[in-house]
Coordinates of C-alpha atoms and ligand atoms in Angstrom, one line a residue:
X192 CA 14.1 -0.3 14.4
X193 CA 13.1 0.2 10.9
X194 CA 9.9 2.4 10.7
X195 CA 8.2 -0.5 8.6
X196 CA 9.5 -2.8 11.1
X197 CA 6.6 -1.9 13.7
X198 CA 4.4 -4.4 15.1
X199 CA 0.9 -4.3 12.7
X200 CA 2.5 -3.0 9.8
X201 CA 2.7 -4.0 6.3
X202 CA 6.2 -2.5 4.3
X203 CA 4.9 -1.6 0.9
X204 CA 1.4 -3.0 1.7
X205 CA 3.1 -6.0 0.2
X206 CA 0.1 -9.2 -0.2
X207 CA -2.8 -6.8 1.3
X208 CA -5.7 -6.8 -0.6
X209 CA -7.3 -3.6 -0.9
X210 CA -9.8 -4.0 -3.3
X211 CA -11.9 -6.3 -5.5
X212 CA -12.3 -6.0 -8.9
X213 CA -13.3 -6.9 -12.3
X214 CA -11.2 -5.8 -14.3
X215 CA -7.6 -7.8 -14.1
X216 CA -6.2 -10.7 -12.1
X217 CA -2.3 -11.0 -11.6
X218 CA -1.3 -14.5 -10.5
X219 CA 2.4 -14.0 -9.2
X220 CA 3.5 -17.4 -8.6
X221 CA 1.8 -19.1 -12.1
X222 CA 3.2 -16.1 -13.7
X223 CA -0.6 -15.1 -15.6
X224 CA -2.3 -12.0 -16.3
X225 CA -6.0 -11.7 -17.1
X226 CA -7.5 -8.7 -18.6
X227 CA -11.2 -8.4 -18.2
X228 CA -11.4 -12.7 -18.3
X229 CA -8.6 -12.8 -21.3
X230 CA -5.0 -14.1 -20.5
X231 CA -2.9 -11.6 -21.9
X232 CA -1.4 -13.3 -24.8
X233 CA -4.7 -14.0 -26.1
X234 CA -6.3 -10.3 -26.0
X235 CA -3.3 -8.4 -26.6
X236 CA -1.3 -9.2 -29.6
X237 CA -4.8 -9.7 -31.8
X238 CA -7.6 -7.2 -30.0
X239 CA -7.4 -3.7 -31.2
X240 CA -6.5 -0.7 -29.1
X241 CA -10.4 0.5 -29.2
X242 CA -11.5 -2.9 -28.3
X243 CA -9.6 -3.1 -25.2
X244 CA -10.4 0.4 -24.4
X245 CA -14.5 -0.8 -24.6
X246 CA -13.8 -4.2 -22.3
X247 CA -12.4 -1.9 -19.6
X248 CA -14.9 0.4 -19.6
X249 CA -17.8 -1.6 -20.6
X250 CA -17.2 -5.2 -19.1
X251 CA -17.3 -7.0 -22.4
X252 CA -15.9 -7.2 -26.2
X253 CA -17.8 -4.7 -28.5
X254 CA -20.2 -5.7 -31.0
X255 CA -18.9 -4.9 -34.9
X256 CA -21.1 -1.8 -34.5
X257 CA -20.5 -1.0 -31.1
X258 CA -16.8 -1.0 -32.0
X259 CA -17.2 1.6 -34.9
X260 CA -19.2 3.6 -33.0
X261 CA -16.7 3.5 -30.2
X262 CA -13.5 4.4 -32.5
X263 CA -15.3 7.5 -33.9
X264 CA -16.2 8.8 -30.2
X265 CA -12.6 8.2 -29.3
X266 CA -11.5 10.1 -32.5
X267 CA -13.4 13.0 -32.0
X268 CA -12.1 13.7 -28.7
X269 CA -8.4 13.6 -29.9
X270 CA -7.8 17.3 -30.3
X271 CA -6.7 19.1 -27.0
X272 CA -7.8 22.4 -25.5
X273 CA -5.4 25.5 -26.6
X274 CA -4.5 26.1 -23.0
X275 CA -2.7 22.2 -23.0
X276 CA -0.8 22.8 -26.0
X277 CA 0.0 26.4 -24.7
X278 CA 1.2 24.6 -21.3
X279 CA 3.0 22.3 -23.6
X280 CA 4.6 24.7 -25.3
X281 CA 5.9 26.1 -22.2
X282 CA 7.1 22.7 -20.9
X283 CA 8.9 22.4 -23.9
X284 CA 10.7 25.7 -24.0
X285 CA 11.8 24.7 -20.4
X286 CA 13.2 21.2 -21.3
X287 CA 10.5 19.6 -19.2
X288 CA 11.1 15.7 -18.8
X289 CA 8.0 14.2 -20.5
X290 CA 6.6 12.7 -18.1
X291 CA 6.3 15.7 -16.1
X292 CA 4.6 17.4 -19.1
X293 CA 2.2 14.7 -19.6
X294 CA 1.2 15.3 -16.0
X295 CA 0.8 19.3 -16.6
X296 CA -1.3 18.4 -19.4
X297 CA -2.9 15.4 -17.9
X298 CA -4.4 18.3 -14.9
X299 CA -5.7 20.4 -17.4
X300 CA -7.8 18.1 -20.1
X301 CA -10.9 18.6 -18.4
X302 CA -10.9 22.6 -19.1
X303 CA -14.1 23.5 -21.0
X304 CA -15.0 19.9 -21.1
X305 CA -17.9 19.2 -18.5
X306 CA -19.0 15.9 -18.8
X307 CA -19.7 12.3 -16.9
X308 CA -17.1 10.2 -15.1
X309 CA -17.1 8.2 -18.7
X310 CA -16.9 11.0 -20.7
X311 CA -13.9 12.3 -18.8
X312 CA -12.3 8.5 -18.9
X313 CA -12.9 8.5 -22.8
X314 CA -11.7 11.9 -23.3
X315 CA -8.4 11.2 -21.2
X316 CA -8.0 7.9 -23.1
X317 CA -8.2 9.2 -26.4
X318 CA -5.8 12.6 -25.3
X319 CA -2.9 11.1 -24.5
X320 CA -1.4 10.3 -27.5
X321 CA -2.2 14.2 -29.0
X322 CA -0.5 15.2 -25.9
X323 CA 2.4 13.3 -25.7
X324 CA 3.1 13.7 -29.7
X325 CA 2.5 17.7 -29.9
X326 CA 4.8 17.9 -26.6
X327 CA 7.6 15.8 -28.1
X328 CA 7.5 18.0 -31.3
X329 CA 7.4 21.4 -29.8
X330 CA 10.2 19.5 -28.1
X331 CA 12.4 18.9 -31.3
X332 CA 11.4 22.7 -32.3
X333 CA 8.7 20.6 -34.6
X334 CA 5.2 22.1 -35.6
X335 CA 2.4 19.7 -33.9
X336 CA 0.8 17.6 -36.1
X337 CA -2.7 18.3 -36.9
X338 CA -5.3 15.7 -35.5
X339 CA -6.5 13.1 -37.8
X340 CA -9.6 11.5 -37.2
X341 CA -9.3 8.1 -39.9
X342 CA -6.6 6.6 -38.2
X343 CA -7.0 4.1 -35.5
X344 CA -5.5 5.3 -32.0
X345 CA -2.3 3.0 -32.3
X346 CA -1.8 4.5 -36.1
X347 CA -2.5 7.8 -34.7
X348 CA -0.4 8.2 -32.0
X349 CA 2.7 7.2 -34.1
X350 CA 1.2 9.9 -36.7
X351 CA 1.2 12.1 -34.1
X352 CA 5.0 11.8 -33.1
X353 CA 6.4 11.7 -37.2
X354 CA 3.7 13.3 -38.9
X355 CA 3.9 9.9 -41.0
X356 CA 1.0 7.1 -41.8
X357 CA 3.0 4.3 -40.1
X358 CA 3.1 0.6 -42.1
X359 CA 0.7 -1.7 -40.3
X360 CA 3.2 -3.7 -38.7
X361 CA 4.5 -1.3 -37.1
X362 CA 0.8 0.1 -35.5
X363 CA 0.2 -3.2 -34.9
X364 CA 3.5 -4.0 -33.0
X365 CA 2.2 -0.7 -30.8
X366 CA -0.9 -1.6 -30.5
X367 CA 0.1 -5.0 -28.5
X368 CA 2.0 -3.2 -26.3
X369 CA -0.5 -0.4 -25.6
X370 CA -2.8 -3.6 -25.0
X371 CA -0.3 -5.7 -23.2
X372 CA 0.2 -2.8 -20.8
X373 CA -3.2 -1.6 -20.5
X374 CA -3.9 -3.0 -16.4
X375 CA -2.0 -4.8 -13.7
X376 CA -3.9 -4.9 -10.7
X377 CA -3.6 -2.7 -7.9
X378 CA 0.0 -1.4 -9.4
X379 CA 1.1 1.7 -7.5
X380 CA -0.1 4.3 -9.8
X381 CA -3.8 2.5 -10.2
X382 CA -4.3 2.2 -6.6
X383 CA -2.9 6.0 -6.3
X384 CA -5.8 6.3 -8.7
X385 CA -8.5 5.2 -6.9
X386 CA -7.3 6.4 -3.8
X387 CA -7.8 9.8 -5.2
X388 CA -11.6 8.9 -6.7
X389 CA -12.6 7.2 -3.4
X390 CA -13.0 10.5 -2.0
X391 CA -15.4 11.4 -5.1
X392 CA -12.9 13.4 -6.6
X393 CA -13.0 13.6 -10.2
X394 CA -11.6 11.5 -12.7
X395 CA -8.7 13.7 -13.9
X396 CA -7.4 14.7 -10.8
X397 CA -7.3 10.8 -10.0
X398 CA -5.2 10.6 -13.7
X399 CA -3.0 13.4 -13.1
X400 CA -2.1 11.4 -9.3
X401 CA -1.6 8.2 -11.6
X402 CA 0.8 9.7 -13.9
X403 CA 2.8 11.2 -11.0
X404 CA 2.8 7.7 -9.5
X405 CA 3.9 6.1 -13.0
X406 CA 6.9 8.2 -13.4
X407 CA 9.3 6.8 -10.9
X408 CA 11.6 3.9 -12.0
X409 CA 10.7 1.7 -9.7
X410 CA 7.3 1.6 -11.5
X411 CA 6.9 3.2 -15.2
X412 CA 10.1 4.5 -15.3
X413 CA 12.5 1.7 -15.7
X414 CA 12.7 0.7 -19.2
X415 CA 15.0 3.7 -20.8
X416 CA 17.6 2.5 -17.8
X417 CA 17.3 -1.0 -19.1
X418 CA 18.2 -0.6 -22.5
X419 CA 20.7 1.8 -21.6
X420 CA 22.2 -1.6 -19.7
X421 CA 21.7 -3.0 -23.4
X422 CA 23.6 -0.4 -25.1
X423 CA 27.1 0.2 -22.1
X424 CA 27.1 -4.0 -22.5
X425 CA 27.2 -3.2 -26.8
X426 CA 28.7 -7.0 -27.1
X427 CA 27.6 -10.4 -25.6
X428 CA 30.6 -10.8 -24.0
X429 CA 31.0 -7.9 -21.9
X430 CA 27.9 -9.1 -20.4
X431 CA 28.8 -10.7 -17.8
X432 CA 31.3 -8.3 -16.9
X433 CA 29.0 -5.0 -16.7
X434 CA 26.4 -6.8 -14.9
X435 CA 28.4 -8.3 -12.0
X436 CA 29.9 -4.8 -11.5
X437 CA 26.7 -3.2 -11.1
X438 CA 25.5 -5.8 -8.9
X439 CA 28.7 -5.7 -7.2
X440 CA 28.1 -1.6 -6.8
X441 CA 24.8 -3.4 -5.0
X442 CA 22.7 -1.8 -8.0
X443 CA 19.2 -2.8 -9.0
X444 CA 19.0 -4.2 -12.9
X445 CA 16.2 -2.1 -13.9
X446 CA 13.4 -4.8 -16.0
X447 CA 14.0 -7.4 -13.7
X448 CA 12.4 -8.0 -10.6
X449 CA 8.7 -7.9 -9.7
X450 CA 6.3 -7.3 -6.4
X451 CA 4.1 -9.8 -7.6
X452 CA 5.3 -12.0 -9.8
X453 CA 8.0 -14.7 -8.8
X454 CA 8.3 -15.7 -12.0
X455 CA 8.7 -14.7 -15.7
X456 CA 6.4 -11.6 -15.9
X457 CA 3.8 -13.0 -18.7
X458 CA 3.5 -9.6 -20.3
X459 CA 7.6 -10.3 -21.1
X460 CA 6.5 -12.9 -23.3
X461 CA 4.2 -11.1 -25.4
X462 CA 6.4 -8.3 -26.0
X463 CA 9.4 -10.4 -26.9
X464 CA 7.6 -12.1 -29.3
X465 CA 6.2 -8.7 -30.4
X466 CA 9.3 -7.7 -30.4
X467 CA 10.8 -10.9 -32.1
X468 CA 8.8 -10.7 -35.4
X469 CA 9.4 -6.8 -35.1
X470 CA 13.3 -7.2 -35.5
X471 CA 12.9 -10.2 -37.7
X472 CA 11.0 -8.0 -40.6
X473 CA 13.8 -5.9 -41.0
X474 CA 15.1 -4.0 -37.4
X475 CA 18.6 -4.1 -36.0
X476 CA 18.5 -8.4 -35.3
X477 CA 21.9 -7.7 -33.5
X478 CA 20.3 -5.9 -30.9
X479 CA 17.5 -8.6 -30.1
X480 CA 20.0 -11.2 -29.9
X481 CA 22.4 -8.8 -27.8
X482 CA 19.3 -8.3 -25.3
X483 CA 18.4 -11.8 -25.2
X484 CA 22.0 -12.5 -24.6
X485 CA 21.7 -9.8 -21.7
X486 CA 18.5 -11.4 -20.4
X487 CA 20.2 -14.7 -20.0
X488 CA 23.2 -13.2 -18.0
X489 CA 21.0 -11.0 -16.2
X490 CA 18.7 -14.1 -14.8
X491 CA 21.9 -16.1 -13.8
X492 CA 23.5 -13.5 -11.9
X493 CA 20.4 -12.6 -10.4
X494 CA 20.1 -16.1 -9.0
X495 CA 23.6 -15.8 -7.7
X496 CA 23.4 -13.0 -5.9
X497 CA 19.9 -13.1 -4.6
X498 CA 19.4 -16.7 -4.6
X499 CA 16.9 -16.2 -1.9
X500 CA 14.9 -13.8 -3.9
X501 CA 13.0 -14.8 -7.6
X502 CA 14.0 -12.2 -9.6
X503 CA 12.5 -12.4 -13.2
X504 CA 12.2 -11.0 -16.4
X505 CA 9.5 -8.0 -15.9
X506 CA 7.8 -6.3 -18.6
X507 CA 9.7 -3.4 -18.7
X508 CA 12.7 -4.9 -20.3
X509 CA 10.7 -6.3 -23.7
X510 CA 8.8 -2.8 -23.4
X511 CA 12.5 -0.8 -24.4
X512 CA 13.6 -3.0 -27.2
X513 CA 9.8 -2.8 -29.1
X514 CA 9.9 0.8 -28.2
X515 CA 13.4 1.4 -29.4
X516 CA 12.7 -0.9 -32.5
X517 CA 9.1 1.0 -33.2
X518 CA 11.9 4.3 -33.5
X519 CA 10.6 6.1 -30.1
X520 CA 13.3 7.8 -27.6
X521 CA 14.1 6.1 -24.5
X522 CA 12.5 9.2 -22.9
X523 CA 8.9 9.0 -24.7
X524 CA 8.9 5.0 -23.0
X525 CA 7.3 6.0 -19.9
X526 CA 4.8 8.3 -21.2
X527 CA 3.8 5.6 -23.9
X528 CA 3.4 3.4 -21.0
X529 CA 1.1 5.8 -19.5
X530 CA -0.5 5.9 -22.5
X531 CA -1.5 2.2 -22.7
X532 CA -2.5 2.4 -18.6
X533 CA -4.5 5.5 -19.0
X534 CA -7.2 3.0 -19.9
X535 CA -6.3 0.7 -16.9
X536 CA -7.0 4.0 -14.5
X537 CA -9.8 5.4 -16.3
X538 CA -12.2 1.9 -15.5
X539 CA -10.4 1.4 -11.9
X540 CA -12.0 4.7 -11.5
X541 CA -15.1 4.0 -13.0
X542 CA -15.2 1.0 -10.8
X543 CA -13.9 2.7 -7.7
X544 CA -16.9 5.1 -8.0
X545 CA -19.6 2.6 -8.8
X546 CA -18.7 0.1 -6.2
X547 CA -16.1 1.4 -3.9
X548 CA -15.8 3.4 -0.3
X549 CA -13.3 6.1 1.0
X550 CA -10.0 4.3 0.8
X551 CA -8.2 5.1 4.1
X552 CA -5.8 3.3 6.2
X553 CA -3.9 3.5 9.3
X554 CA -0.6 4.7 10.2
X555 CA 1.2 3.2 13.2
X556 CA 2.6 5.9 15.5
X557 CA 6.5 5.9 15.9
X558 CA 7.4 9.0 17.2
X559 CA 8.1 10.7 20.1
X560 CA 5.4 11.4 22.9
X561 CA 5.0 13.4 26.2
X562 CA 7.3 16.4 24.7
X563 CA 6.7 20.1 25.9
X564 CA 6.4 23.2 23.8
X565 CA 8.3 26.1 24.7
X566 CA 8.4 28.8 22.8
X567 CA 11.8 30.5 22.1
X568 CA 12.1 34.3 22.8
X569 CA 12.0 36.7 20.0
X570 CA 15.4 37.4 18.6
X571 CA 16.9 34.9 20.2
X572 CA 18.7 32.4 17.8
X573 CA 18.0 29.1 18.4
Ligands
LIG620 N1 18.1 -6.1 -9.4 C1 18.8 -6.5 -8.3 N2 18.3 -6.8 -7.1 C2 17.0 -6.7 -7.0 C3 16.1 -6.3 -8.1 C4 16.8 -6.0 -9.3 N3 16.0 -5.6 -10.4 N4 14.9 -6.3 -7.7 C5 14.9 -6.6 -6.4 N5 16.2 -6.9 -6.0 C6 16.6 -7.3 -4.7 C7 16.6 -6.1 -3.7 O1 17.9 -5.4 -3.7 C8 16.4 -6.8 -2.4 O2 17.6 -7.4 -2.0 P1 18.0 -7.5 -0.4 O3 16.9 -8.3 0.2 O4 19.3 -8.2 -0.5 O5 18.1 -6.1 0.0 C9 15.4 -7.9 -2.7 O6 15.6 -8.2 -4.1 C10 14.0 -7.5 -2.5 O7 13.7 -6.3 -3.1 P2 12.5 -5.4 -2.8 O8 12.8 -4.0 -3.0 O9 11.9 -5.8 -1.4 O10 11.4 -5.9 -3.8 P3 10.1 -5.1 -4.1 O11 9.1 -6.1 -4.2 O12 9.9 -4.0 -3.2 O13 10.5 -4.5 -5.5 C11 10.7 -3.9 -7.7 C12 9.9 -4.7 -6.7 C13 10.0 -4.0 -9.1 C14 10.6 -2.4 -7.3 C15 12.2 -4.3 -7.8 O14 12.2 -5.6 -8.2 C16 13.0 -3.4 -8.7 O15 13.5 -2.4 -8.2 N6 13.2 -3.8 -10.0 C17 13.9 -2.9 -10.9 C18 13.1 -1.8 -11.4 C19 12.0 -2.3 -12.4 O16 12.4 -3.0 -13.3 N7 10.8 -1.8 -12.2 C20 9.7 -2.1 -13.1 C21 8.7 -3.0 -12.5 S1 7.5 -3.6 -13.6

């Protein structure tokens, strides 16, 4: 018998909640996302970076003031300690993936840096994008780009990867996606999150668990893999062709498929239409119509050959074409993801500390009982 199979136990804590919360509501079957009382696509493609940042951690919308004041306290703690760019520099000379160097850097933020449970979340909020740019330029054998403070944190962090001011389209078309991306429930990285501050450990160990967490492709790490499905198709009709063979080879299509949501992931929608007026101002249009093309062929054949399971668009599929139209290797995706969510496990945290207990569950014994010890001899080989 399968381990998960046991009598009392839930495979992948699939439909147990573990925790209540204020801070985002995932309806699976009407295919919605609230953030903080907004549906997505009304908070995300208009609502600034900052803003969101403030209705996490704060419970409501900032006031014009509030906001400003916010922005600047968020600028100021941009800059990271030397030790981080030294470990970056050393994760760079050794070809670390990114996400592994995010999560070196993500351990040491705190260094020098007492402060509150808010002070840390703000401070990791407003770090990520100084660490993920200086990383990717060291990198590229690039000098890092010295921190501005006048730029808004979308606008930054894509300053912080060219060393350019970007266009405000294109800041923008981040922005929604930072927003779109910024909480999901109890997601496997945000629960690993709070796991970590329920035992009233500190807020950047609990972010450094979370960034772990995001890596994997079953969570953060899945949208280079599906635009590099975009890019082996290269023409809408070999679509059909490379897709039945992978699901013939009884592969997963990474950006499809959901734990929660049985239908159309709504955070799909706001990033193809991000993504839509993106390419339609001047990107590659052949390649948005080549991944809607892929999208459609993708949903059939998922219907054939799961036709017991709803398998639908997730978010991670929109997520590599705005990214890849924005300019940003497939293998920054997943840190930019972390980079949007940071905010998602910063208030979890808060909350999880406020209001929460010592998360810890059962395991149901399957093993073997009644067994004897015996020591073997000494220098005899076992
Ligand atoms: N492509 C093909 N088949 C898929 C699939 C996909 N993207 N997602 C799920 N399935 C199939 C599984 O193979 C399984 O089939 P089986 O019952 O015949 O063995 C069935 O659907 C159920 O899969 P399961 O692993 O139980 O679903 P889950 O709820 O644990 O998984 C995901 C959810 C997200 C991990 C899964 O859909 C997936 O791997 N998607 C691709 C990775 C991805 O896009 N991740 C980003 C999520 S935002």
């Amino acid at each position: 018998m399968a381990l998960a199979e046991h009598e009392g136990v839930t495979d992948g804590l699939e439909g147990i909640v573990a925790a209540a919360t204020r801070l985002s509501h995932v309806d699976g079957e009407a295919g919605q996302l609230i953030l903080a009382g907004y549906a997505v696509e009304d908070l995300a493609p208009h609502a600034s970076f900052e803003e969101v940042a403030y209705l996490f951690l704060h419970g409501r919308v900032p006031a014009p003031a509030e906001r400003a004041a916010f922005a600047q306290d968020l600028a100021r703690r941009r800059a990271l300690p030397p030790a981080v760019i030294e470990v970056l520099r050393e994760a760079a000379a050794a070809q670390t993936p990114p996400m592994d160097a995010l999560r070196m850097a993500a351990a040491i933020l705190s260094l020098g840096r007492p402060g509150t449970p808010l002070d840390d979340a703000l401070t990791a909020i407003a770090s990520f994008p100084a660490a993920v740019g200086v990383y990717w330029r060291l990198r590229r054998g690039e000098t890092p780009v010295p921190i501005r403070c006048d730029l808004p944190h979308a606008a930054h962090y894509l300053h912080q990867l060219s060393g350019a001011e970007p266009p405000p389209e294109r800041a923008r078309a981040l922005e929604t996606y930072l927003n779109t991306v910024s909480d999901h429930g109890l997601n496997a990285s945000t629960f690993a999150a709070r796991v970590i501050v329920s035992t009233q450990s500190d807020l950047f160990s609990a972010i450094t668990g979370a960034v772990g967490a995001l890596k994997g492709p079953l969570h953060g790490g899945a949208p280079g893999p599906a635009l590099d499905l975009v890019f082996e198709i290269g023409a809408p009709e070999r679509a059909e062709a490379v897709i039945r063979a992978r699901l013939d080879r009884g592969e997963r299509l990474m950006g499809f498929g959901h734990r929660v949501y049985r239908v159309r992931d709504p955070r799909a929608d706001v990033l193809a239409q991000a993504a839509e007026r993106f390419y339609a101002g001047g990107g590659d249009g052949r390649l948005y119509d080549l991944a809607r093309k892929v999208e459609a062929t993708a949903l059939r054949l998922l219907r054939e050959y799961k036709p017991d399971r709803r398998l639908d668009t997730n978010v991670e599929f929109y997520t590599a074409l705005l990214l890849h139209g924005l300019g940003l290797p497939a293998e920054l995706f997943t840190p930019t993801f972390a980079a949007g969510r940071v905010v998602g496990w910063a208030a979890h945290c808060l909350e999880q500390l406020r209001d929460g207990r010592l998360i810890r569950p059962q395991s149901h014994y399957a093993g073997p009982v009644g067994l004897h010890y015996h020591r073997a001899p000494a220098g005899v080989a076992s």
